Amino acid sequence: MSRSVVQRERSSNRPARRSGPLTLGRQASFWVSAGVVAHTLWTSAAPAMTYQLYAEEWHLTLTVTTGIFAIYPVVVVTILILFGDISDHIGRRTTMLLGLGASLTGLFLFAVAPNVLWLFAGRAFMGVGVGLTAGPSTAAVLEFSAEGQAKRAASITAAAQAFGLAAALLLGGGLAQYAPWPTRLSFWALLALLALLFTATWFLPRHIGGQVSSRWRPKLPSLPSGMWPVFALASISVTTAYTHGVLILSLGGQVARDLVGSPNALVNGAALSLFAITSGVLGIMARNLRPRPAMMLGATASAVGMGLLALSVALHGLALFLAATAVSGIGYSLLFLGGLALINRAIPTEHRGGVLSALYLSAYLSLGIVALVLGAVASQRGLGLAVDLGAGIITLLSLVTIGLVMTRTMGANAPAASSTVPLPFSATATTTDSDKSSIEP
């Protein structure tokens, strides 16, 4: 990228067009960015229906299969820590292209994997891809949306994630059950789709969210001054939503097969995709819901869904399992939508990529830790206990979310005071009075 282009991009928060007739317009760029958002969950869920097949083919334990899952959020967290704000400096388009390239590499390794080590390497590359694209694609959806449409941007982002998750589970389950090469074909199919998405992303306008005063360098994520209260609330909400992924993506297929008693991979994938379908529908229907009630309702639905999941395992009931995935999908959608809508309207433009990456950092960190813990418990004490423990963890996070929302509600009319809670992120910018007034849920 030339110095003159960088200067143009940093002069305004409006996207700077590249020269040439093939640069996409705002509307097309919006949907391509949403496609990159969808890829993050599709890539994450792509192996969900094949873990059991790998375990049978290579005689793997649950510790190993959950380790394959867990290496992904571990790498995502590492990338978010080191490169979380890079798109604020080099542009959304460039960062997304680098991330999509890494995801393509990871999918190729899965498609040709001769042993389990290739799967670990593939998941690591997928983690790099999602770590680089999660924040920038979310920011790009907001920046390519119409002025003042933060809620719509959050709704489309939630729906895009739900679409990616549903597609991964349905396509993966169908190909694993009825197509040849059950551990490979779904990855070749996704590889082809991501190649098309990479091509479309190439024609996005080059842009950076706002003026950046210094060159980029690897550093710990940081928050603008005054954003800690709103970030804490949005972060716990999104983290609670993402932690569902351990039970749905890492253990869900094996839960449906071994504990609920459904041997058909397509049926199991469809059952798990109900989580994504209800999530996507609610993400669109609830787009006008204010962040605070969305998070309250989402946390309540999440706790109810976890109770139904534990009950379905205890009673080996497929109907209860379907109800659990549907209700949990509602909880996920409202938690994610509320948290993202809250923080979208609070982020200073020039820090948007970094703050959104910090939001995803806490979510993926929780995802990785819980996955490793549940994998170890499943191997040592059984899958049933692991599911019960995971349901308990998510229920606890849901209650914490409810508590924080209620605390913010009671303190909404109180005089502003500086937080005394130690910050895991350093303050790097000064928030204006208008910024402060916009962060109340």
Coordinates of C-alpha atoms in Angstrom, one line a residue:
M1 CA 0.0 0.0 0.0
S2 CA 1.5 3.4 -1.0
R3 CA 2.1 6.2 1.3
S4 CA -0.4 8.4 -0.5
V5 CA -3.2 5.8 -0.2
V6 CA -2.5 5.4 3.5
Q7 CA -2.7 9.2 3.9
R8 CA -6.0 9.3 2.1
E9 CA -7.4 6.4 4.1
R10 CA -6.4 8.0 7.4
S11 CA -7.9 11.4 6.6
S12 CA -11.5 10.2 7.1
N13 CA -13.6 7.5 8.5
R14 CA -15.4 7.1 5.2
P15 CA -14.0 4.3 3.0
A16 CA -11.4 5.5 0.5
R17 CA -12.0 4.0 -3.0
R18 CA -9.3 2.3 -4.9
S19 CA -8.7 3.4 -8.5
G20 CA -10.2 1.1 -11.1
P21 CA -13.7 0.1 -12.2
L22 CA -13.8 -3.2 -10.1
T23 CA -13.9 -1.6 -6.7
L24 CA -17.1 -2.7 -4.9
G25 CA -19.7 -0.1 -3.8
R26 CA -20.9 0.3 -0.3
Q27 CA -23.8 -2.1 -0.4
A28 CA -21.8 -4.9 -2.1
S29 CA -18.9 -4.3 0.4
F30 CA -21.4 -4.6 3.3
W31 CA -22.4 -8.0 2.2
V32 CA -18.9 -9.2 1.4
S33 CA -17.8 -8.1 4.9
A34 CA -20.8 -10.0 6.3
G35 CA -19.6 -13.1 4.3
V36 CA -16.2 -12.8 6.0
V37 CA -18.0 -12.7 9.4
A38 CA -19.9 -15.8 8.4
H39 CA -16.6 -17.5 7.6
T40 CA -15.4 -17.2 11.2
L41 CA -18.1 -19.4 12.6
W42 CA -18.2 -21.7 9.5
T43 CA -14.5 -22.3 9.9
S44 CA -14.8 -22.8 13.6
A45 CA -17.6 -25.4 13.2
A46 CA -16.3 -27.1 10.0
P47 CA -14.8 -30.2 11.8
A48 CA -17.7 -30.5 14.4
M49 CA -19.3 -33.5 12.7
T50 CA -16.0 -35.3 12.0
Y51 CA -14.4 -35.4 15.4
Q52 CA -16.1 -38.8 16.1
L53 CA -14.9 -40.1 12.7
Y54 CA -11.3 -39.1 13.5
A55 CA -11.6 -40.7 16.9
E56 CA -12.7 -44.0 15.3
E57 CA -10.2 -43.9 12.4
W58 CA -7.1 -43.0 14.4
H59 CA -8.2 -44.3 17.9
L60 CA -8.2 -40.9 19.5
T61 CA -9.3 -40.1 23.0
L62 CA -11.7 -37.3 23.9
T63 CA -8.8 -35.3 25.3
V64 CA -7.2 -35.4 21.8
T65 CA -10.4 -34.5 19.9
T66 CA -11.2 -31.6 22.2
G67 CA -7.5 -30.6 22.0
I68 CA -7.9 -30.3 18.2
F69 CA -10.9 -28.0 18.9
A70 CA -9.1 -26.1 21.7
I71 CA -5.9 -25.3 19.8
Y72 CA -8.1 -23.1 17.6
P73 CA -9.3 -20.6 20.2
V74 CA -5.8 -20.6 21.8
V75 CA -4.3 -19.4 18.5
V76 CA -7.2 -17.0 18.0
V77 CA -6.4 -15.5 21.4
T78 CA -2.7 -15.2 20.6
I79 CA -3.4 -13.4 17.3
L80 CA -5.9 -11.1 19.0
I81 CA -3.4 -10.2 21.7
L82 CA -0.6 -9.4 19.3
F83 CA -2.5 -8.2 16.2
G84 CA -5.9 -7.1 17.5
D85 CA -5.7 -3.5 16.3
I86 CA -3.7 -4.1 13.1
S87 CA -6.7 -3.3 10.8
D88 CA -6.9 0.2 12.3
H89 CA -3.4 0.8 10.8
I90 CA -3.2 -1.3 7.6
G91 CA -6.9 -1.4 6.7
R92 CA -9.8 -3.8 7.0
R93 CA -9.4 -5.2 3.5
T94 CA -5.7 -6.1 3.8
T95 CA -6.2 -7.7 7.2
M96 CA -9.2 -9.7 6.1
L97 CA -7.3 -10.9 3.0
L98 CA -4.4 -12.1 5.3
G99 CA -6.9 -13.9 7.5
L100 CA -8.8 -15.5 4.7
G101 CA -5.4 -16.8 3.3
A102 CA -4.6 -18.4 6.6
S103 CA -8.1 -20.0 6.8
L104 CA -7.6 -21.4 3.3
T105 CA -4.3 -22.9 4.3
G106 CA -5.9 -24.5 7.4
L107 CA -8.8 -26.0 5.3
F108 CA -6.3 -27.5 2.8
L109 CA -4.4 -29.2 5.6
F110 CA -7.7 -30.7 6.9
A111 CA -8.7 -31.8 3.4
V112 CA -5.4 -33.8 2.9
A113 CA -4.5 -34.7 6.5
P114 CA -2.8 -38.1 6.8
N115 CA -2.6 -38.0 10.6
V116 CA -3.8 -36.1 13.6
L117 CA -0.7 -33.7 13.6
W118 CA -2.0 -32.2 10.4
L119 CA -5.3 -31.5 12.1
F120 CA -3.6 -29.6 14.8
A121 CA -1.7 -27.6 12.2
G122 CA -4.8 -27.0 10.2
R123 CA -6.7 -25.7 13.3
A124 CA -3.8 -23.5 14.1
F125 CA -4.0 -21.8 10.7
M126 CA -7.8 -21.5 11.0
G127 CA -7.2 -19.8 14.4
V128 CA -4.8 -17.3 12.7
G129 CA -7.5 -16.7 10.0
V130 CA -10.3 -16.1 12.4
G131 CA -8.1 -14.0 14.8
L132 CA -7.2 -11.7 11.9
T133 CA -10.7 -11.4 10.5
A134 CA -13.1 -11.4 13.5
G135 CA -12.6 -7.8 14.5
P136 CA -12.0 -6.2 11.1
S137 CA -15.0 -7.9 9.5
T138 CA -17.3 -6.9 12.3
A139 CA -16.0 -3.3 12.0
A140 CA -16.3 -3.3 8.2
V141 CA -20.0 -4.4 8.5
L142 CA -20.6 -1.4 10.7
E143 CA -18.6 1.0 8.5
F144 CA -20.2 -0.1 5.3
S145 CA -23.7 0.2 6.8
A146 CA -25.8 3.3 6.5
E147 CA -25.1 6.2 8.9
G148 CA -26.7 5.5 12.4
Q149 CA -27.4 1.9 11.7
A150 CA -25.3 0.3 14.5
K151 CA -28.2 -1.9 15.6
R152 CA -28.7 -3.2 12.0
A153 CA -25.0 -3.9 11.7
A154 CA -25.0 -5.9 15.0
S155 CA -28.1 -7.8 13.8
I156 CA -26.6 -8.7 10.4
T157 CA -23.3 -9.7 12.1
A158 CA -25.2 -12.1 14.4
A159 CA -27.2 -13.5 11.5
A160 CA -24.1 -14.0 9.4
Q161 CA -22.4 -15.9 12.2
A162 CA -25.5 -18.0 12.6
F163 CA -25.6 -18.7 8.9
G164 CA -22.0 -19.9 8.9
L165 CA -22.6 -22.1 11.9
A166 CA -25.7 -23.7 10.4
A167 CA -24.1 -24.2 7.0
A168 CA -21.1 -26.0 8.6
L169 CA -23.2 -28.3 10.7
L170 CA -25.7 -29.2 7.9
L171 CA -23.2 -29.5 5.2
G172 CA -20.7 -31.3 7.4
G173 CA -23.4 -33.7 8.7
G174 CA -24.8 -34.5 5.3
L175 CA -21.5 -35.1 3.6
A176 CA -20.2 -37.1 6.6
Q177 CA -23.2 -39.4 6.5
Y178 CA -24.0 -39.8 2.8
A179 CA -21.0 -38.6 0.7
P180 CA -17.7 -40.3 -0.1
W181 CA -14.6 -39.2 1.8
P182 CA -16.6 -38.1 4.9
T183 CA -13.6 -36.6 6.7
R184 CA -12.4 -34.6 3.6
L185 CA -15.2 -33.6 1.2
S186 CA -16.7 -30.9 3.4
F187 CA -13.4 -29.2 3.7
W188 CA -12.8 -29.2 0.0
A189 CA -16.3 -27.6 -0.4
L190 CA -15.6 -24.9 2.1
L191 CA -12.2 -24.3 0.6
A192 CA -13.8 -23.6 -2.8
L193 CA -16.3 -21.2 -1.2
L194 CA -13.6 -19.3 0.7
A195 CA -11.6 -19.0 -2.5
L196 CA -14.6 -17.1 -4.0
L197 CA -14.9 -15.0 -0.8
F198 CA -11.2 -14.2 -1.0
T199 CA -11.7 -13.0 -4.5
A200 CA -14.6 -10.8 -3.6
T201 CA -12.7 -9.4 -0.6
W202 CA -9.9 -8.4 -3.0
F203 CA -12.2 -5.8 -4.6
L204 CA -13.3 -4.1 -1.4
P205 CA -12.3 -0.5 -1.0
R206 CA -9.1 0.1 0.9
H207 CA -10.0 1.9 4.1
I208 CA -9.1 2.4 7.7
G209 CA -11.8 3.2 10.3
G210 CA -10.3 6.6 11.3
Q211 CA -7.2 8.7 11.8
V212 CA -4.3 6.7 13.5
S213 CA -1.5 8.8 14.9
S214 CA 1.3 6.2 15.1
R215 CA 2.7 3.3 13.3
W216 CA 1.5 -0.1 14.2
R217 CA 3.5 -2.4 16.4
P218 CA 2.6 -5.6 18.3
K219 CA 1.2 -4.7 21.7
L220 CA -1.4 -5.8 24.3
P221 CA -5.0 -4.8 23.5
S222 CA -6.0 -1.4 24.9
L223 CA -9.2 0.5 25.5
P224 CA -9.9 4.2 25.1
S225 CA -10.2 6.0 28.4
G226 CA -13.7 5.7 29.9
M227 CA -14.7 2.6 28.0
W228 CA -14.1 0.0 30.8
P229 CA -17.7 -0.1 32.2
V230 CA -19.4 -0.6 28.8
F231 CA -16.6 -3.0 27.6
A232 CA -17.0 -5.1 30.8
L233 CA -20.7 -5.5 30.3
A234 CA -20.5 -6.2 26.5
S235 CA -17.5 -8.5 27.0
I236 CA -19.2 -10.8 29.6
S237 CA -22.3 -11.0 27.4
V238 CA -20.4 -12.0 24.2
T239 CA -18.1 -14.3 26.2
T240 CA -21.2 -16.1 27.6
A241 CA -22.6 -16.5 24.1
Y242 CA -19.3 -17.8 22.7
T243 CA -18.8 -20.3 25.5
H244 CA -21.8 -22.2 24.1
G245 CA -19.5 -23.3 21.3
V246 CA -17.7 -25.8 23.5
L247 CA -20.8 -27.9 24.0
I248 CA -22.2 -27.3 20.5
L249 CA -19.1 -27.5 18.3
S250 CA -16.6 -29.5 20.4
L251 CA -18.8 -32.1 22.1
G252 CA -22.2 -31.6 20.5
G253 CA -21.8 -34.3 17.9
Q254 CA -20.6 -36.9 20.4
V255 CA -23.3 -35.9 22.9
A256 CA -26.0 -36.5 20.3
R257 CA -24.4 -39.8 19.2
D258 CA -23.3 -41.3 22.5
L259 CA -25.5 -39.8 25.2
V260 CA -28.7 -38.9 23.4
G261 CA -28.5 -42.0 21.1
S262 CA -28.8 -40.6 17.6
P263 CA -26.4 -42.4 15.2
N264 CA -27.1 -40.4 12.0
A265 CA -24.6 -37.6 11.4
L266 CA -27.0 -35.6 9.3
V267 CA -29.7 -35.8 12.0
N268 CA -27.2 -34.8 14.6
G269 CA -25.9 -32.0 12.4
A270 CA -29.5 -30.8 11.9
A271 CA -30.2 -31.0 15.6
L272 CA -27.1 -28.9 16.4
S273 CA -27.9 -26.5 13.5
L274 CA -31.2 -25.7 15.3
F275 CA -29.0 -23.7 17.6
A276 CA -27.7 -21.6 14.7
I277 CA -31.1 -21.3 13.0
T278 CA -32.9 -20.0 16.0
S279 CA -29.9 -17.7 16.7
G280 CA -30.1 -16.3 13.2
V281 CA -33.8 -15.7 13.2
L282 CA -33.7 -14.0 16.6
G283 CA -30.8 -11.9 15.5
I284 CA -32.9 -10.4 12.8
M285 CA -36.2 -10.2 14.7
A286 CA -34.6 -8.6 17.7
R287 CA -32.6 -6.0 15.9
N288 CA -34.6 -3.2 17.4
L289 CA -34.4 -4.5 21.0
R290 CA -32.3 -2.4 23.3
P291 CA -29.0 -3.9 24.5
R292 CA -29.9 -4.2 28.2
P293 CA -33.1 -6.2 27.8
A294 CA -31.5 -8.2 25.0
M295 CA -28.7 -9.3 27.3
M296 CA -31.1 -10.0 30.2
L297 CA -33.4 -12.2 28.1
G298 CA -30.4 -13.9 26.4
A299 CA -28.8 -14.8 29.7
T300 CA -32.1 -16.2 31.0
A301 CA -32.7 -18.3 27.9
S302 CA -29.1 -19.5 28.0
A303 CA -29.5 -20.7 31.6
V304 CA -32.8 -22.5 30.7
G305 CA -31.1 -24.1 27.6
M306 CA -28.3 -25.5 29.7
G307 CA -30.8 -27.0 32.1
L308 CA -32.6 -28.7 29.2
L309 CA -29.3 -30.0 27.8
A310 CA -28.3 -31.6 31.1
L311 CA -31.8 -33.1 31.3
S312 CA -31.6 -34.5 27.8
V313 CA -28.3 -36.2 28.6
A314 CA -29.7 -37.7 31.8
L315 CA -32.9 -39.0 30.1
H316 CA -31.4 -39.8 26.6
G317 CA -34.1 -37.7 25.0
L318 CA -33.7 -36.4 21.5
A319 CA -36.7 -34.1 21.9
L320 CA -35.2 -32.5 25.0
F321 CA -31.9 -32.2 23.1
L322 CA -33.6 -30.3 20.3
A323 CA -35.3 -28.0 22.7
A324 CA -32.0 -27.4 24.5
T325 CA -30.2 -26.4 21.2
A326 CA -33.1 -24.2 20.2
V327 CA -33.4 -22.3 23.5
S328 CA -29.6 -22.1 23.7
G329 CA -29.6 -20.6 20.2
I330 CA -32.0 -17.9 21.4
G331 CA -29.7 -17.2 24.4
Y332 CA -26.6 -17.0 22.2
S333 CA -28.2 -14.6 19.7
L334 CA -29.6 -12.2 22.3
L335 CA -26.4 -12.2 24.3
F336 CA -24.2 -11.6 21.3
L337 CA -26.6 -9.1 19.7
G338 CA -27.0 -7.1 22.9
G339 CA -23.3 -7.0 23.7
L340 CA -22.3 -6.0 20.2
A341 CA -24.9 -3.4 19.8
L342 CA -23.9 -1.8 23.1
I343 CA -20.2 -1.6 22.2
N344 CA -20.7 -0.6 18.5
R345 CA -22.2 2.7 19.5
A346 CA -19.5 3.4 22.1
I347 CA -16.3 2.8 20.1
P348 CA -14.3 5.8 18.9
T349 CA -13.9 5.3 15.1
E350 CA -10.1 5.2 15.1
H351 CA -10.1 2.4 17.7
R352 CA -12.9 0.3 16.4
G353 CA -10.8 -2.6 15.1
G354 CA -8.7 -2.9 18.3
V355 CA -11.7 -2.7 20.7
L356 CA -13.7 -5.3 18.7
S357 CA -10.7 -7.6 18.7
A358 CA -10.4 -7.1 22.4
L359 CA -14.1 -8.1 22.8
Y360 CA -13.5 -11.3 20.8
L361 CA -10.3 -11.9 22.8
S362 CA -12.2 -12.5 26.0
A363 CA -14.7 -14.7 24.2
Y364 CA -12.2 -17.0 22.6
L365 CA -10.1 -17.1 25.8
S366 CA -13.0 -18.5 27.7
L367 CA -13.8 -20.8 24.8
G368 CA -10.3 -22.3 24.8
I369 CA -10.0 -22.7 28.6
V370 CA -13.4 -24.3 29.0
A371 CA -12.8 -26.7 26.0
L372 CA -9.5 -27.9 27.5
V373 CA -11.1 -28.4 30.9
L374 CA -14.2 -30.3 29.6
G375 CA -12.0 -32.5 27.3
A376 CA -9.9 -33.6 30.3
V377 CA -13.1 -34.2 32.4
A378 CA -14.7 -36.2 29.5
S379 CA -11.7 -38.5 29.2
Q380 CA -11.2 -39.0 32.9
R381 CA -14.7 -39.0 34.3
G382 CA -17.0 -39.4 31.3
L383 CA -18.8 -37.3 28.7
G384 CA -21.9 -36.9 30.8
L385 CA -20.1 -35.2 33.7
A386 CA -18.3 -33.0 31.2
V387 CA -21.6 -31.8 29.7
D388 CA -23.1 -31.2 33.2
L389 CA -20.0 -29.2 34.1
G390 CA -20.1 -27.2 30.9
A391 CA -23.8 -26.4 31.4
G392 CA -23.0 -25.2 34.9
I393 CA -20.2 -22.9 33.7
I394 CA -22.4 -21.3 31.1
T395 CA -25.3 -20.9 33.6
L396 CA -22.8 -19.2 36.0
L397 CA -21.7 -16.8 33.2
S398 CA -25.3 -16.1 32.4
L399 CA -26.0 -15.2 36.1
V400 CA -23.0 -12.9 36.1
T401 CA -24.3 -11.2 33.0
I402 CA -27.7 -10.7 34.6
G403 CA -26.0 -9.3 37.7
L404 CA -23.9 -6.8 35.7
V405 CA -26.9 -5.6 33.7
M406 CA -28.8 -5.1 36.9
T407 CA -25.9 -3.2 38.5
R408 CA -25.6 -1.0 35.5
T409 CA -29.4 -0.4 35.5
M410 CA -29.3 0.7 39.2
G411 CA -26.3 2.9 38.6
A412 CA -27.5 4.5 35.4
N413 CA -28.8 7.6 37.2
A414 CA -25.9 7.8 39.6
P415 CA -23.1 10.4 39.2
A416 CA -20.3 9.2 37.1
A417 CA -17.2 7.9 38.9
S418 CA -14.0 6.4 37.8
S419 CA -13.7 2.7 38.0
T420 CA -11.4 1.2 40.6
V421 CA -11.3 -2.3 39.0
P422 CA -7.9 -3.2 37.7
L423 CA -7.9 -3.0 33.9
P424 CA -6.7 -5.9 31.9
F425 CA -6.3 -3.4 29.0
S426 CA -4.4 -0.1 29.2
A427 CA -6.1 3.2 28.4
T428 CA -4.8 4.8 25.2
A429 CA -7.1 7.6 24.2
T430 CA -9.3 10.3 25.7
T431 CA -13.1 9.8 25.3
T432 CA -15.1 12.9 24.6
D433 CA -18.3 13.9 26.5
S434 CA -20.4 12.7 23.5
D435 CA -18.6 9.3 23.6
K436 CA -19.3 8.9 27.3
S437 CA -23.0 9.7 26.9
S438 CA -23.3 7.1 24.2
I439 CA -22.1 4.1 26.2
E440 CA -25.1 3.9 28.6
P441 CA -27.1 0.7 27.7

